[in-house]
mmCIF file with all atom_site columns, C-alpha atoms in Angstrom:
data_model
loop_
_atom_site.group_PDB
_atom_site.id
_atom_site.type_symbol
_atom_site.label_atom_id
_atom_site.label_alt_id
_atom_site.label_comp_id
_atom_site.label_asym_id
_atom_site.label_entity_id
_atom_site.label_seq_id
_atom_site.pdbx_PDB_ins_code
_atom_site.Cartn_x
_atom_site.Cartn_y
_atom_site.Cartn_z
_atom_site.occupancy
_atom_site.B_iso_or_equiv
_atom_site.pdbx_formal_charge
_atom_site.auth_seq_id
_atom_site.auth_comp_id
_atom_site.auth_asym_id
_atom_site.auth_atom_id
_atom_site.pdbx_PDB_model_num
ATOM 1   C CA . UNK A 1 1   ? 75.457 145.296 151.825 1.00 86.00 ? 1   UNK A CA 1
ATOM 2   C CA . UNK A 1 2   ? 75.761 148.044 154.437 1.00 88.00 ? 2   UNK A CA 1
ATOM 3   C CA . UNK A 1 3   ? 72.117 148.985 153.926 1.00 92.00 ? 3   UNK A CA 1
ATOM 4   C CA . UNK A 1 4   ? 71.049 145.375 154.475 1.00 92.00 ? 4   UNK A CA 1
ATOM 5   C CA . UNK A 1 5   ? 73.081 145.170 157.693 1.00 93.00 ? 5   UNK A CA 1
ATOM 6   C CA . UNK A 1 6   ? 71.573 148.438 158.937 1.00 91.00 ? 6   UNK A CA 1
ATOM 7   C CA . UNK A 1 7   ? 68.052 147.241 158.100 1.00 93.00 ? 7   UNK A CA 1
ATOM 8   C CA . UNK A 1 8   ? 68.701 143.925 159.884 1.00 94.00 ? 8   UNK A CA 1
ATOM 9   C CA . UNK A 1 9   ? 69.971 145.802 162.948 1.00 92.00 ? 9   UNK A CA 1
ATOM 10  C CA . UNK A 1 10  ? 66.842 147.972 163.021 1.00 93.00 ? 10  UNK A CA 1
ATOM 11  C CA . UNK A 1 11  ? 64.671 144.853 162.800 1.00 96.00 ? 11  UNK A CA 1
ATOM 12  C CA . UNK A 1 12  ? 66.675 143.109 165.557 1.00 95.00 ? 12  UNK A CA 1
ATOM 13  C CA . UNK A 1 13  ? 66.288 146.074 167.902 1.00 94.00 ? 13  UNK A CA 1
ATOM 14  C CA . UNK A 1 14  ? 62.566 146.378 167.110 1.00 96.00 ? 14  UNK A CA 1
ATOM 15  C CA . UNK A 1 15  ? 62.137 142.684 167.970 1.00 96.00 ? 15  UNK A CA 1
ATOM 16  C CA . UNK A 1 16  ? 63.974 143.247 171.277 1.00 94.00 ? 16  UNK A CA 1
ATOM 17  C CA . UNK A 1 17  ? 61.676 146.164 172.106 1.00 95.00 ? 17  UNK A CA 1
ATOM 18  C CA . UNK A 1 18  ? 58.592 144.076 171.256 1.00 96.00 ? 18  UNK A CA 1
ATOM 19  C CA . UNK A 1 19  ? 59.805 141.237 173.502 1.00 95.00 ? 19  UNK A CA 1
ATOM 20  C CA . UNK A 1 20  ? 60.281 143.443 176.588 1.00 95.00 ? 20  UNK A CA 1
ATOM 21  C CA . UNK A 1 21  ? 57.920 142.749 179.470 1.00 93.00 ? 21  UNK A CA 1
ATOM 22  C CA . UNK A 1 22  ? 55.139 145.339 179.821 1.00 94.00 ? 22  UNK A CA 1
ATOM 23  C CA . UNK A 1 23  ? 55.735 148.273 182.142 1.00 95.00 ? 23  UNK A CA 1
ATOM 24  C CA . UNK A 1 24  ? 53.981 147.681 185.489 1.00 95.00 ? 24  UNK A CA 1
ATOM 25  C CA . UNK A 1 25  ? 50.949 149.842 186.310 1.00 92.00 ? 25  UNK A CA 1
ATOM 26  C CA . UNK A 1 26  ? 51.805 150.178 189.990 1.00 90.00 ? 26  UNK A CA 1
ATOM 27  C CA . UNK A 1 27  ? 55.093 150.062 191.798 1.00 90.00 ? 27  UNK A CA 1
ATOM 28  C CA . UNK A 1 28  ? 58.204 149.247 189.857 1.00 95.00 ? 28  UNK A CA 1
ATOM 29  C CA . UNK A 1 29  ? 61.773 150.309 189.246 1.00 95.00 ? 29  UNK A CA 1
ATOM 30  C CA . UNK A 1 30  ? 62.010 153.581 187.328 1.00 96.00 ? 30  UNK A CA 1
ATOM 31  C CA . UNK A 1 31  ? 65.087 153.557 185.110 1.00 96.00 ? 31  UNK A CA 1
ATOM 32  C CA . UNK A 1 32  ? 66.461 156.548 183.235 1.00 96.00 ? 32  UNK A CA 1
ATOM 33  C CA . UNK A 1 33  ? 69.141 155.840 180.637 1.00 95.00 ? 33  UNK A CA 1
ATOM 34  C CA . UNK A 1 34  ? 71.651 158.438 179.468 1.00 94.00 ? 34  UNK A CA 1
ATOM 35  C CA . UNK A 1 35  ? 72.617 157.256 175.971 1.00 93.00 ? 35  UNK A CA 1
ATOM 36  C CA . UNK A 1 36  ? 76.061 157.830 174.401 1.00 91.00 ? 36  UNK A CA 1
ATOM 37  C CA . UNK A 1 37  ? 74.579 160.451 172.049 1.00 90.00 ? 37  UNK A CA 1
ATOM 38  C CA . UNK A 1 38  ? 73.282 162.464 175.040 1.00 90.00 ? 38  UNK A CA 1
ATOM 39  C CA . UNK A 1 39  ? 69.660 161.417 174.570 1.00 92.00 ? 39  UNK A CA 1
ATOM 40  C CA . UNK A 1 40  ? 67.804 160.131 177.638 1.00 95.00 ? 40  UNK A CA 1
ATOM 41  C CA . UNK A 1 41  ? 65.129 157.446 177.812 1.00 95.00 ? 41  UNK A CA 1
ATOM 42  C CA . UNK A 1 42  ? 62.928 156.439 180.739 1.00 97.00 ? 42  UNK A CA 1
ATOM 43  C CA . UNK A 1 43  ? 61.100 153.183 181.417 1.00 97.00 ? 43  UNK A CA 1
ATOM 44  C CA . UNK A 1 44  ? 59.627 151.305 184.374 1.00 97.00 ? 44  UNK A CA 1
ATOM 45  C CA . UNK A 1 45  ? 60.406 147.646 185.085 1.00 97.00 ? 45  UNK A CA 1
ATOM 46  C CA . UNK A 1 46  ? 58.861 145.163 187.492 1.00 96.00 ? 46  UNK A CA 1
ATOM 47  C CA . UNK A 1 47  ? 61.260 144.807 190.444 1.00 96.00 ? 47  UNK A CA 1
ATOM 48  C CA . UNK A 1 48  ? 61.333 141.024 189.965 1.00 95.00 ? 48  UNK A CA 1
ATOM 49  C CA . UNK A 1 49  ? 62.201 141.245 186.246 1.00 96.00 ? 49  UNK A CA 1
ATOM 50  C CA . UNK A 1 50  ? 65.669 139.981 185.345 1.00 95.00 ? 50  UNK A CA 1
ATOM 51  C CA . UNK A 1 51  ? 68.299 142.666 184.722 1.00 95.00 ? 51  UNK A CA 1
ATOM 52  C CA . UNK A 1 52  ? 68.650 141.238 181.228 1.00 96.00 ? 52  UNK A CA 1
ATOM 53  C CA . UNK A 1 53  ? 65.410 143.078 180.418 1.00 96.00 ? 53  UNK A CA 1
ATOM 54  C CA . UNK A 1 54  ? 67.166 146.372 181.210 1.00 96.00 ? 54  UNK A CA 1
ATOM 55  C CA . UNK A 1 55  ? 70.079 145.417 178.957 1.00 96.00 ? 55  UNK A CA 1
ATOM 56  C CA . UNK A 1 56  ? 67.694 144.421 176.169 1.00 96.00 ? 56  UNK A CA 1
ATOM 57  C CA . UNK A 1 57  ? 65.930 147.775 176.554 1.00 97.00 ? 57  UNK A CA 1
ATOM 58  C CA . UNK A 1 58  ? 69.278 149.625 176.350 1.00 95.00 ? 58  UNK A CA 1
ATOM 59  C CA . UNK A 1 59  ? 70.101 147.650 173.206 1.00 95.00 ? 59  UNK A CA 1
ATOM 60  C CA . UNK A 1 60  ? 66.675 148.413 171.736 1.00 95.00 ? 60  UNK A CA 1
ATOM 61  C CA . UNK A 1 61  ? 67.318 152.122 172.481 1.00 94.00 ? 61  UNK A CA 1
ATOM 62  C CA . UNK A 1 62  ? 70.368 151.952 170.218 1.00 92.00 ? 62  UNK A CA 1
ATOM 63  C CA . UNK A 1 63  ? 73.190 151.363 172.710 1.00 94.00 ? 63  UNK A CA 1
ATOM 64  C CA . UNK A 1 64  ? 75.898 149.087 171.299 1.00 92.00 ? 64  UNK A CA 1
ATOM 65  C CA . UNK A 1 65  ? 76.449 146.679 174.195 1.00 92.00 ? 65  UNK A CA 1
ATOM 66  C CA . UNK A 1 66  ? 79.690 145.462 172.590 1.00 91.00 ? 66  UNK A CA 1
ATOM 67  C CA . UNK A 1 67  ? 81.125 148.985 172.854 1.00 92.00 ? 67  UNK A CA 1
ATOM 68  C CA . UNK A 1 68  ? 79.517 150.279 176.064 1.00 93.00 ? 68  UNK A CA 1
ATOM 69  C CA . UNK A 1 69  ? 79.017 149.000 179.589 1.00 93.00 ? 69  UNK A CA 1
ATOM 70  C CA . UNK A 1 70  ? 75.826 150.024 181.384 1.00 95.00 ? 70  UNK A CA 1
ATOM 71  C CA . UNK A 1 71  ? 76.272 151.162 184.978 1.00 93.00 ? 71  UNK A CA 1
ATOM 72  C CA . UNK A 1 72  ? 74.598 153.233 187.657 1.00 92.00 ? 72  UNK A CA 1
ATOM 73  C CA . UNK A 1 73  ? 75.565 156.897 187.270 1.00 89.00 ? 73  UNK A CA 1
ATOM 74  C CA . UNK A 1 74  ? 75.661 157.567 191.014 1.00 84.00 ? 74  UNK A CA 1
ATOM 75  C CA . UNK A 1 75  ? 76.272 155.810 194.302 1.00 81.00 ? 75  UNK A CA 1
ATOM 76  C CA . UNK A 1 76  ? 78.146 152.537 193.949 1.00 83.00 ? 76  UNK A CA 1
ATOM 77  C CA . UNK A 1 77  ? 78.199 152.845 190.104 1.00 87.00 ? 77  UNK A CA 1
ATOM 78  C CA . UNK A 1 78  ? 77.374 149.128 189.896 1.00 84.00 ? 78  UNK A CA 1
ATOM 79  C CA . UNK A 1 79  ? 77.558 147.657 186.414 1.00 89.00 ? 79  UNK A CA 1
ATOM 80  C CA . UNK A 1 80  ? 74.474 146.020 184.973 1.00 92.00 ? 80  UNK A CA 1
ATOM 81  C CA . UNK A 1 81  ? 76.015 142.816 183.653 1.00 91.00 ? 81  UNK A CA 1
ATOM 82  C CA . UNK A 1 82  ? 74.284 139.953 185.470 1.00 92.00 ? 82  UNK A CA 1
ATOM 83  C CA . UNK A 1 83  ? 71.314 139.246 183.195 1.00 94.00 ? 83  UNK A CA 1
ATOM 84  C CA . UNK A 1 84  ? 69.545 137.073 185.810 1.00 96.00 ? 84  UNK A CA 1
ATOM 85  C CA . UNK A 1 85  ? 69.686 139.294 188.915 1.00 95.00 ? 85  UNK A CA 1
ATOM 86  C CA . UNK A 1 86  ? 66.324 140.971 189.684 1.00 96.00 ? 86  UNK A CA 1
ATOM 87  C CA . UNK A 1 87  ? 66.171 144.619 188.625 1.00 94.00 ? 87  UNK A CA 1
ATOM 88  C CA . UNK A 1 88  ? 64.931 145.755 192.051 1.00 95.00 ? 88  UNK A CA 1
ATOM 89  C CA . UNK A 1 89  ? 67.779 143.975 193.831 1.00 94.00 ? 89  UNK A CA 1
ATOM 90  C CA . UNK A 1 90  ? 70.391 145.555 191.559 1.00 91.00 ? 90  UNK A CA 1
ATOM 91  C CA . UNK A 1 91  ? 68.965 149.060 191.131 1.00 92.00 ? 91  UNK A CA 1
ATOM 92  C CA . UNK A 1 92  ? 66.569 149.677 194.016 1.00 91.00 ? 92  UNK A CA 1
ATOM 93  C CA . UNK A 1 93  ? 63.372 151.617 193.287 1.00 93.00 ? 93  UNK A CA 1
ATOM 94  C CA . UNK A 1 94  ? 64.918 153.966 190.711 1.00 92.00 ? 94  UNK A CA 1
ATOM 95  C CA . UNK A 1 95  ? 68.202 154.536 188.955 1.00 93.00 ? 95  UNK A CA 1
ATOM 96  C CA . UNK A 1 96  ? 69.974 156.725 186.467 1.00 94.00 ? 96  UNK A CA 1
ATOM 97  C CA . UNK A 1 97  ? 72.112 154.590 184.161 1.00 95.00 ? 97  UNK A CA 1
ATOM 98  C CA . UNK A 1 98  ? 74.975 155.725 181.977 1.00 93.00 ? 98  UNK A CA 1
ATOM 99  C CA . UNK A 1 99  ? 76.898 154.166 179.103 1.00 93.00 ? 99  UNK A CA 1
ATOM 100 C CA . UNK A 1 100 ? 80.654 153.837 179.594 1.00 90.00 ? 100 UNK A CA 1
ATOM 101 C CA . UNK A 1 101 ? 83.032 152.981 176.759 1.00 90.00 ? 101 UNK A CA 1
ATOM 102 C CA . UNK A 1 102 ? 84.668 149.583 177.091 1.00 85.00 ? 102 UNK A CA 1
#
């Protein structure tokens, strides 16, 4: 049963990754994510993309969004929790994000 749940979770996260909008060729918002395990991931998003795309990417990277909040690691440390707000409006042209235990 545990193996089936783990396999389903891997498939769910793969589907999330496949559904992400493509990274823009030109200007965009460069996002670096510091994962709970210390790993870092980097991706570019269109500034007009909804912030939900960033949360989906974090989830696809293995971050448990039920256990961790995603927020900016510097400056105002704004939480990424409004799935509809444009990424550029929330994060500017680039951001380092961190995972904080809930």
